[in-house]
Amino acid sequence: AQSVTQLDSQVPVFEEAPVELRCNYSSSVSVYLFWYVQYPNQGLQLLLKYLSGSTLVKGINGFEAEFNKSQTSFHLRKPSVHISDTAEYFCAVRGGGADGLTFGKGTHLIIQP
Amino acid sequence: EPEVTQTPSHQVTQMGQEVILRCVPISNHLYFYWYRQILGQKVEFLVSFYNNEISEKSEIFDDQFSVERPDGSNFTLKIRSTKLEDSAMYFCASSTSVQETQYFGPGTRLLVL
């Protein structure tokens, strides 16, 4: 079974500052890792995913994440945030032969002007 | 850009009543999923569906739940006799294959009174 931990429920950041949203996972099998974003009153939108290959993956809206197998982490970063990045961010994992995604509790990114 | 749609956006029902939540997946997708998110908690996998049968289900998906693809476009989740604890946001998702990205709909907020 897999599990995902997002330690920060809220992260306040000033506009144009860098941000890192933390995600750690546990799994006994190889995993695929995902970050989804949920804007207010909308569904979950894929930001980026790691399936294999390069451990640094780039996604939409200037986000990137690095897969670190030894630390079982997949932290999300953006060098300069914008007010429009205010949203809930979910880390998710899919392991082995499972169909379903296992999600973390989410991190609410709050951009302060 | 094609998207997953869900109806209704909100549903209020009395405990013990049956509800049917509807989803229209992206047209060339073959895998369909239901997830739920109880307020303040994680997004949880309920069930996946492929080739007109359940592919995988979680322990949450008990006999009160059923899924169906009644025609070529709709994918439904039925809760036979709703309980207070079924109050949640229900998300539908679809993908071209189990390895590919799951695209989520905007959700149906279900409130059981």
PDB file of C-alpha atoms in Angstrom:
ATOM      1  CA  ALA A   1       0.000   0.000   0.000  1.00  0.00           C
ATOM      2  CA  GLN A   2       1.086   3.545  -0.672  1.00  0.00           C
ATOM      3  CA  SER A   3       0.753   6.673   1.389  1.00  0.00           C
ATOM      4  CA  VAL A   4       1.492  10.324   0.743  1.00  0.00           C
ATOM      5  CA  THR A   5       2.354  12.982   3.289  1.00  0.00           C
ATOM      6  CA  GLN A   6       2.089  16.681   2.647  1.00  0.00           C
ATOM      7  CA  LEU A   7       3.357  18.175   5.861  1.00  0.00           C
ATOM      8  CA  ASP A   8       2.251  21.735   5.186  1.00  0.00           C
ATOM      9  CA  SER A   9      -1.487  22.373   5.116  1.00  0.00           C
ATOM     10  CA  GLN A  10      -0.924  26.019   4.215  1.00  0.00           C
ATOM     11  CA  VAL A  11       2.025  27.870   2.727  1.00  0.00           C
ATOM     12  CA  PRO A  12       1.859  31.682   2.595  1.00  0.00           C
ATOM     13  CA  VAL A  13       4.310  33.271   0.137  1.00  0.00           C
ATOM     14  CA  PHE A  14       4.819  36.791  -1.138  1.00  0.00           C
ATOM     15  CA  GLU A  15       4.232  37.405  -4.828  1.00  0.00           C
ATOM     16  CA  GLU A  16       7.359  36.869  -6.986  1.00  0.00           C
ATOM     17  CA  ALA A  17       9.050  34.878  -4.208  1.00  0.00           C
ATOM     18  CA  PRO A  18      10.089  31.241  -4.718  1.00  0.00           C
ATOM     19  CA  VAL A  19       8.060  28.427  -3.193  1.00  0.00           C
ATOM     20  CA  GLU A  20       8.540  24.768  -2.378  1.00  0.00           C
ATOM     21  CA  LEU A  21       5.646  22.472  -1.487  1.00  0.00           C
ATOM     22  CA  ARG A  22       6.776  19.302   0.192  1.00  0.00           C
ATOM     23  CA  CYS A  23       5.618  15.784  -0.566  1.00  0.00           C
ATOM     24  CA  ASN A  24       6.885  12.510   0.851  1.00  0.00           C
ATOM     25  CA  TYR A  25       5.581   9.099  -0.024  1.00  0.00           C
ATOM     26  CA  SER A  26       5.933   5.552   1.155  1.00  0.00           C
ATOM     27  CA  SER A  27       5.589   2.508  -1.016  1.00  0.00           C
ATOM     28  CA  SER A  28       6.972  -0.990  -1.204  1.00  0.00           C
ATOM     29  CA  VAL A  29       6.899  -0.966  -5.009  1.00  0.00           C
ATOM     30  CA  SER A  30       7.928   1.352  -7.796  1.00  0.00           C
ATOM     31  CA  VAL A  31       5.701   4.376  -8.004  1.00  0.00           C
ATOM     32  CA  TYR A  32       4.516   6.996 -10.373  1.00  0.00           C
ATOM     33  CA  LEU A  33       4.207  10.461  -8.855  1.00  0.00           C
ATOM     34  CA  PHE A  34       1.913  13.347  -9.674  1.00  0.00           C
ATOM     35  CA  TRP A  35       1.110  16.883  -8.632  1.00  0.00           C
ATOM     36  CA  TYR A  36      -2.395  18.163  -9.224  1.00  0.00           C
ATOM     37  CA  VAL A  37      -3.715  21.689  -8.664  1.00  0.00           C
ATOM     38  CA  GLN A  38      -7.270  22.638  -7.739  1.00  0.00           C
ATOM     39  CA  TYR A  39      -8.374  26.204  -8.300  1.00  0.00           C
ATOM     40  CA  PRO A  40     -11.470  27.382  -6.419  1.00  0.00           C
ATOM     41  CA  ASN A  41     -14.639  25.661  -7.608  1.00  0.00           C
ATOM     42  CA  GLN A  42     -12.805  23.645 -10.227  1.00  0.00           C
ATOM     43  CA  GLY A  43     -11.640  20.059 -10.671  1.00  0.00           C
ATOM     44  CA  LEU A  44      -8.151  18.666 -10.263  1.00  0.00           C
ATOM     45  CA  GLN A  45      -5.728  19.640 -13.027  1.00  0.00           C
ATOM     46  CA  LEU A  46      -2.457  17.824 -13.632  1.00  0.00           C
ATOM     47  CA  LEU A  47       0.606  20.022 -13.080  1.00  0.00           C
ATOM     48  CA  LEU A  48       3.278  17.427 -13.746  1.00  0.00           C
ATOM     49  CA  LYS A  49       4.128  13.766 -13.364  1.00  0.00           C
ATOM     50  CA  TYR A  50       7.105  11.486 -12.882  1.00  0.00           C
ATOM     51  CA  LEU A  51       6.917   8.080 -14.520  1.00  0.00           C
ATOM     52  CA  SER A  52      10.577   7.273 -15.209  1.00  0.00           C
ATOM     53  CA  GLY A  53      13.741   8.826 -16.603  1.00  0.00           C
ATOM     54  CA  SER A  54      15.006  12.231 -15.551  1.00  0.00           C
ATOM     55  CA  THR A  55      14.304  12.924 -11.913  1.00  0.00           C
ATOM     56  CA  LEU A  56      13.619  16.604 -12.597  1.00  0.00           C
ATOM     57  CA  VAL A  57      10.271  17.060 -14.261  1.00  0.00           C
ATOM     58  CA  LYS A  58       8.833  20.276 -15.589  1.00  0.00           C
ATOM     59  CA  GLY A  59       5.149  21.022 -15.665  1.00  0.00           C
ATOM     60  CA  ILE A  60       2.715  23.713 -16.593  1.00  0.00           C
ATOM     61  CA  ASN A  61       2.694  27.263 -15.250  1.00  0.00           C
ATOM     62  CA  GLY A  62       6.445  27.249 -14.504  1.00  0.00           C
ATOM     63  CA  PHE A  63       6.309  24.502 -11.867  1.00  0.00           C
ATOM     64  CA  GLU A  64       8.857  21.728 -11.555  1.00  0.00           C
ATOM     65  CA  ALA A  65       9.426  18.826  -9.195  1.00  0.00           C
ATOM     66  CA  GLU A  66      12.317  16.568  -8.341  1.00  0.00           C
ATOM     67  CA  PHE A  67      11.961  12.879  -7.618  1.00  0.00           C
ATOM     68  CA  ASN A  68      14.343  11.770  -4.880  1.00  0.00           C
ATOM     69  CA  LYS A  69      14.168   8.026  -4.393  1.00  0.00           C
ATOM     70  CA  SER A  70      16.517   7.877  -1.402  1.00  0.00           C
ATOM     71  CA  GLN A  71      14.473  10.474   0.468  1.00  0.00           C
ATOM     72  CA  THR A  72      11.158   9.237  -0.959  1.00  0.00           C
ATOM     73  CA  SER A  73      10.259  12.800  -1.832  1.00  0.00           C
ATOM     74  CA  PHE A  74       8.722  14.642  -4.745  1.00  0.00           C
ATOM     75  CA  HIS A  75       8.787  18.316  -3.786  1.00  0.00           C
ATOM     76  CA  LEU A  76       7.163  20.904  -6.027  1.00  0.00           C
ATOM     77  CA  ARG A  77       8.922  24.184  -6.749  1.00  0.00           C
ATOM     78  CA  LYS A  78       8.387  27.420  -8.574  1.00  0.00           C
ATOM     79  CA  PRO A  79      11.058  30.150  -8.704  1.00  0.00           C
ATOM     80  CA  SER A  80       8.620  33.078  -8.726  1.00  0.00           C
ATOM     81  CA  VAL A  81       4.948  32.799  -7.821  1.00  0.00           C
ATOM     82  CA  HIS A  82       2.091  34.883  -9.110  1.00  0.00           C
ATOM     83  CA  ILE A  83      -1.195  35.768  -7.463  1.00  0.00           C
ATOM     84  CA  SER A  84      -2.925  33.387  -9.896  1.00  0.00           C
ATOM     85  CA  ASP A  85      -1.039  30.453  -8.325  1.00  0.00           C
ATOM     86  CA  THR A  86      -3.302  30.674  -5.288  1.00  0.00           C
ATOM     87  CA  ALA A  87      -4.860  27.207  -5.147  1.00  0.00           C
ATOM     88  CA  GLU A  88      -4.828  23.830  -3.409  1.00  0.00           C
ATOM     89  CA  TYR A  89      -1.977  21.558  -4.486  1.00  0.00           C
ATOM     90  CA  PHE A  90      -2.212  17.774  -4.180  1.00  0.00           C
ATOM     91  CA  CYS A  91       0.598  15.265  -4.401  1.00  0.00           C
ATOM     92  CA  ALA A  92      -0.440  11.776  -5.508  1.00  0.00           C
ATOM     93  CA  VAL A  93       1.175   8.413  -6.082  1.00  0.00           C
ATOM     94  CA  ARG A  94       0.210   5.376  -8.073  1.00  0.00           C
ATOM     95  CA  GLY A  95       2.104   2.225  -7.298  1.00  0.00           C
ATOM     96  CA  GLY A  96       2.676  -1.117  -8.943  1.00  0.00           C
ATOM     97  CA  GLY A  97      -0.406  -2.466 -10.625  1.00  0.00           C
ATOM     98  CA  ALA A  98      -2.849  -0.197  -8.861  1.00  0.00           C
ATOM     99  CA  ASP A  99      -5.324   1.791 -10.898  1.00  0.00           C
ATOM    100  CA  GLY A 100      -6.224   4.386  -8.334  1.00  0.00           C
ATOM    101  CA  LEU A 101      -4.196   7.345  -7.175  1.00  0.00           C
ATOM    102  CA  THR A 102      -3.370   7.812  -3.504  1.00  0.00           C
ATOM    103  CA  PHE A 103      -3.483  11.485  -2.596  1.00  0.00           C
ATOM    104  CA  GLY A 104      -1.970  13.607   0.119  1.00  0.00           C
ATOM    105  CA  LYS A 105      -4.145  15.963   2.152  1.00  0.00           C
ATOM    106  CA  GLY A 106      -3.212  18.933   0.020  1.00  0.00           C
ATOM    107  CA  THR A 107      -1.345  22.183   0.587  1.00  0.00           C
ATOM    108  CA  HIS A 108      -3.113  25.501   0.263  1.00  0.00           C
ATOM    109  CA  LEU A 109      -0.752  27.968  -1.415  1.00  0.00           C
ATOM    110  CA  ILE A 110      -1.596  31.521  -0.399  1.00  0.00           C
ATOM    111  CA  ILE A 111       0.048  34.281  -2.396  1.00  0.00           C
ATOM    112  CA  GLN A 112       0.357  37.577  -0.557  1.00  0.00           C
ATOM    113  CA  PRO A 113       0.732  40.796  -2.561  1.00  0.00           C
TER     114      PRO A 113
ATOM    115  CA  GLU B   1      -9.751  21.102 -25.109  1.00  0.00           C
ATOM    116  CA  PRO B   2     -11.872  18.074 -24.175  1.00  0.00           C
ATOM    117  CA  GLU B   3     -12.803  17.792 -20.525  1.00  0.00           C
ATOM    118  CA  VAL B   4     -14.623  15.573 -18.082  1.00  0.00           C
ATOM    119  CA  THR B   5     -18.024  16.920 -17.087  1.00  0.00           C
ATOM    120  CA  GLN B   6     -20.145  16.033 -14.073  1.00  0.00           C
ATOM    121  CA  THR B   7     -23.766  16.629 -13.157  1.00  0.00           C
ATOM    122  CA  PRO B   8     -25.216  17.864 -10.937  1.00  0.00           C
ATOM    123  CA  SER B   9     -22.694  20.257  -9.428  1.00  0.00           C
ATOM    124  CA  HIS B  10     -24.526  20.086  -6.102  1.00  0.00           C
ATOM    125  CA  GLN B  11     -26.996  17.545  -4.724  1.00  0.00           C
ATOM    126  CA  VAL B  12     -28.848  17.553  -1.424  1.00  0.00           C
ATOM    127  CA  THR B  13     -30.621  14.382  -0.359  1.00  0.00           C
ATOM    128  CA  GLN B  14     -32.240  12.813   2.670  1.00  0.00           C
ATOM    129  CA  MET B  15     -30.553   9.960   4.499  1.00  0.00           C
ATOM    130  CA  GLY B  16     -31.663   6.624   3.064  1.00  0.00           C
ATOM    131  CA  GLN B  17     -32.414   7.983  -0.388  1.00  0.00           C
ATOM    132  CA  GLU B  18     -30.708   6.746  -3.536  1.00  0.00           C
ATOM    133  CA  VAL B  19     -28.569   9.161  -5.528  1.00  0.00           C
ATOM    134  CA  ILE B  20     -27.016   8.860  -8.955  1.00  0.00           C
ATOM    135  CA  LEU B  21     -24.046  11.005  -9.843  1.00  0.00           C
ATOM    136  CA  ARG B  22     -23.322  11.421 -13.527  1.00  0.00           C
ATOM    137  CA  CYS B  23     -20.117  11.888 -15.450  1.00  0.00           C
ATOM    138  CA  VAL B  24     -19.262  12.266 -19.107  1.00  0.00           C
ATOM    139  CA  PRO B  25     -15.637  11.176 -19.577  1.00  0.00           C
ATOM    140  CA  ILE B  26     -13.412  12.399 -22.379  1.00  0.00           C
ATOM    141  CA  SER B  27     -14.630  10.686 -25.537  1.00  0.00           C
ATOM    142  CA  ASN B  28     -11.623   8.538 -26.516  1.00  0.00           C
ATOM    143  CA  HIS B  29     -10.823   7.485 -22.946  1.00  0.00           C
ATOM    144  CA  LEU B  30     -11.270   3.877 -21.906  1.00  0.00           C
ATOM    145  CA  TYR B  31     -10.639   3.946 -18.147  1.00  0.00           C
ATOM    146  CA  PHE B  32     -13.020   5.661 -15.748  1.00  0.00           C
ATOM    147  CA  TYR B  33     -12.675   6.390 -12.062  1.00  0.00           C
ATOM    148  CA  TRP B  34     -14.580   7.739  -9.082  1.00  0.00           C
ATOM    149  CA  TYR B  35     -12.945   9.465  -6.142  1.00  0.00           C
ATOM    150  CA  ARG B  36     -14.413  11.264  -3.163  1.00  0.00           C
ATOM    151  CA  GLN B  37     -13.194  13.977  -0.822  1.00  0.00           C
ATOM    152  CA  ILE B  38     -14.869  14.380   2.541  1.00  0.00           C
ATOM    153  CA  LEU B  39     -14.571  17.981   3.709  1.00  0.00           C
ATOM    154  CA  GLY B  40     -11.135  18.621   5.136  1.00  0.00           C
ATOM    155  CA  GLN B  41      -9.825  15.168   4.255  1.00  0.00           C
ATOM    156  CA  LYS B  42      -7.848  13.543   1.470  1.00  0.00           C
ATOM    157  CA  VAL B  43      -9.117  12.722  -1.990  1.00  0.00           C
ATOM    158  CA  GLU B  44      -9.805   8.969  -1.828  1.00  0.00           C
ATOM    159  CA  PHE B  45     -10.007   6.433  -4.634  1.00  0.00           C
ATOM    160  CA  LEU B  46     -13.305   4.560  -4.854  1.00  0.00           C
ATOM    161  CA  VAL B  47     -13.339   2.522  -8.048  1.00  0.00           C
ATOM    162  CA  SER B  48     -11.956   2.124 -11.545  1.00  0.00           C
ATOM    163  CA  PHE B  49     -13.904   0.800 -14.508  1.00  0.00           C
ATOM    164  CA  TYR B  50     -12.715  -0.634 -17.800  1.00  0.00           C
ATOM    165  CA  ASN B  51     -14.334  -2.637 -20.553  1.00  0.00           C
ATOM    166  CA  ASN B  52     -17.729  -2.480 -18.836  1.00  0.00           C
ATOM    167  CA  GLU B  53     -16.590  -3.927 -15.562  1.00  0.00           C
ATOM    168  CA  ILE B  54     -14.964  -2.867 -12.319  1.00  0.00           C
ATOM    169  CA  SER B  55     -11.187  -3.071 -12.615  1.00  0.00           C
ATOM    170  CA  GLU B  56     -10.298  -2.163  -9.045  1.00  0.00           C
ATOM    171  CA  LYS B  57     -12.164  -0.928  -5.973  1.00  0.00           C
ATOM    172  CA  SER B  58     -11.162   0.338  -2.560  1.00  0.00           C
ATOM    173  CA  GLU B  59     -12.510  -0.801   0.777  1.00  0.00           C
ATOM    174  CA  ILE B  60     -14.752   2.261   0.790  1.00  0.00           C
ATOM    175  CA  PHE B  61     -16.624   0.959  -2.245  1.00  0.00           C
ATOM    176  CA  ASP B  62     -19.010  -1.384  -0.451  1.00  0.00           C
ATOM    177  CA  ASP B  63     -22.334  -2.882  -1.535  1.00  0.00           C
ATOM    178  CA  GLN B  64     -24.033   0.500  -1.190  1.00  0.00           C
ATOM    179  CA  PHE B  65     -22.118   1.744  -4.227  1.00  0.00           C
ATOM    180  CA  SER B  66     -22.391   0.700  -7.848  1.00  0.00           C
ATOM    181  CA  VAL B  67     -21.093   2.035 -11.139  1.00  0.00           C
ATOM    182  CA  GLU B  68     -22.461   1.758 -14.618  1.00  0.00           C
ATOM    183  CA  ARG B  69     -21.820   2.926 -18.132  1.00  0.00           C
ATOM    184  CA  PRO B  70     -25.408   2.911 -19.368  1.00  0.00           C
ATOM    185  CA  ASP B  71     -24.602   4.228 -22.828  1.00  0.00           C
ATOM    186  CA  GLY B  72     -21.595   5.250 -24.885  1.00  0.00           C
ATOM    187  CA  SER B  73     -21.009   8.520 -23.087  1.00  0.00           C
ATOM    188  CA  ASN B  74     -22.184   8.504 -19.460  1.00  0.00           C
ATOM    189  CA  PHE B  75     -20.526   6.918 -16.442  1.00  0.00           C
ATOM    190  CA  THR B  76     -22.577   6.876 -13.272  1.00  0.00           C
ATOM    191  CA  LEU B  77     -22.037   6.303  -9.560  1.00  0.00           C
ATOM    192  CA  LYS B  78     -25.072   5.149  -7.604  1.00  0.00           C
ATOM    193  CA  ILE B  79     -25.328   5.220  -3.842  1.00  0.00           C
ATOM    194  CA  ARG B  80     -28.205   2.955  -2.905  1.00  0.00           C
ATOM    195  CA  SER B  81     -29.153   4.227   0.536  1.00  0.00           C
ATOM    196  CA  THR B  82     -27.236   7.325   1.499  1.00  0.00           C
ATOM    197  CA  LYS B  83     -25.773   7.845   4.946  1.00  0.00           C
ATOM    198  CA  LEU B  84     -24.719  11.084   6.596  1.00  0.00           C
ATOM    199  CA  GLU B  85     -21.076  10.099   6.142  1.00  0.00           C
ATOM    200  CA  ASP B  86     -21.520   9.909   2.367  1.00  0.00           C
ATOM    201  CA  SER B  87     -21.535  13.715   2.311  1.00  0.00           C
ATOM    202  CA  ALA B  88     -18.498  14.616   0.235  1.00  0.00           C
ATOM    203  CA  MET B  89     -17.256  15.965  -3.061  1.00  0.00           C
ATOM    204  CA  TYR B  90     -17.289  13.200  -5.664  1.00  0.00           C
ATOM    205  CA  PHE B  91     -14.850  13.431  -8.563  1.00  0.00           C
ATOM    206  CA  CYS B  92     -15.005  11.487 -11.783  1.00  0.00           C
ATOM    207  CA  ALA B  93     -11.840  10.963 -13.834  1.00  0.00           C
ATOM    208  CA  SER B  94     -10.897   9.258 -17.083  1.00  0.00           C
ATOM    209  CA  SER B  95      -7.754   8.190 -18.916  1.00  0.00           C
ATOM    210  CA  THR B  96      -6.781   6.566 -22.192  1.00  0.00           C
ATOM    211  CA  SER B  97      -5.026   3.752 -20.342  1.00  0.00           C
ATOM    212  CA  VAL B  98      -4.256   2.928 -16.734  1.00  0.00           C
ATOM    213  CA  GLN B  99      -0.697   4.214 -17.177  1.00  0.00           C
ATOM    214  CA  GLU B 100      -1.737   7.553 -18.595  1.00  0.00           C
ATOM    215  CA  THR B 101      -2.800  10.763 -16.903  1.00  0.00           C
ATOM    216  CA  GLN B 102      -6.177  10.780 -15.179  1.00  0.00           C
ATOM    217  CA  TYR B 103      -8.235  13.834 -16.105  1.00  0.00           C
ATOM    218  CA  PHE B 104     -10.660  14.963 -13.430  1.00  0.00           C
ATOM    219  CA  GLY B 105     -14.068  16.564 -13.633  1.00  0.00           C
ATOM    220  CA  PRO B 106     -15.135  19.539 -11.478  1.00  0.00           C
ATOM    221  CA  GLY B 107     -16.906  17.328  -8.953  1.00  0.00           C
ATOM    222  CA  THR B 108     -20.384  16.901  -7.484  1.00  0.00           C
ATOM    223  CA  ARG B 109     -20.877  18.128  -3.951  1.00  0.00           C
ATOM    224  CA  LEU B 110     -23.242  15.719  -2.193  1.00  0.00           C
ATOM    225  CA  LEU B 111     -24.893  16.682   1.076  1.00  0.00           C
ATOM    226  CA  VAL B 112     -26.849  14.042   2.962  1.00  0.00           C
ATOM    227  CA  LEU B 113     -29.235  15.387   5.610  1.00  0.00           C
TER     228      LEU B 113
END
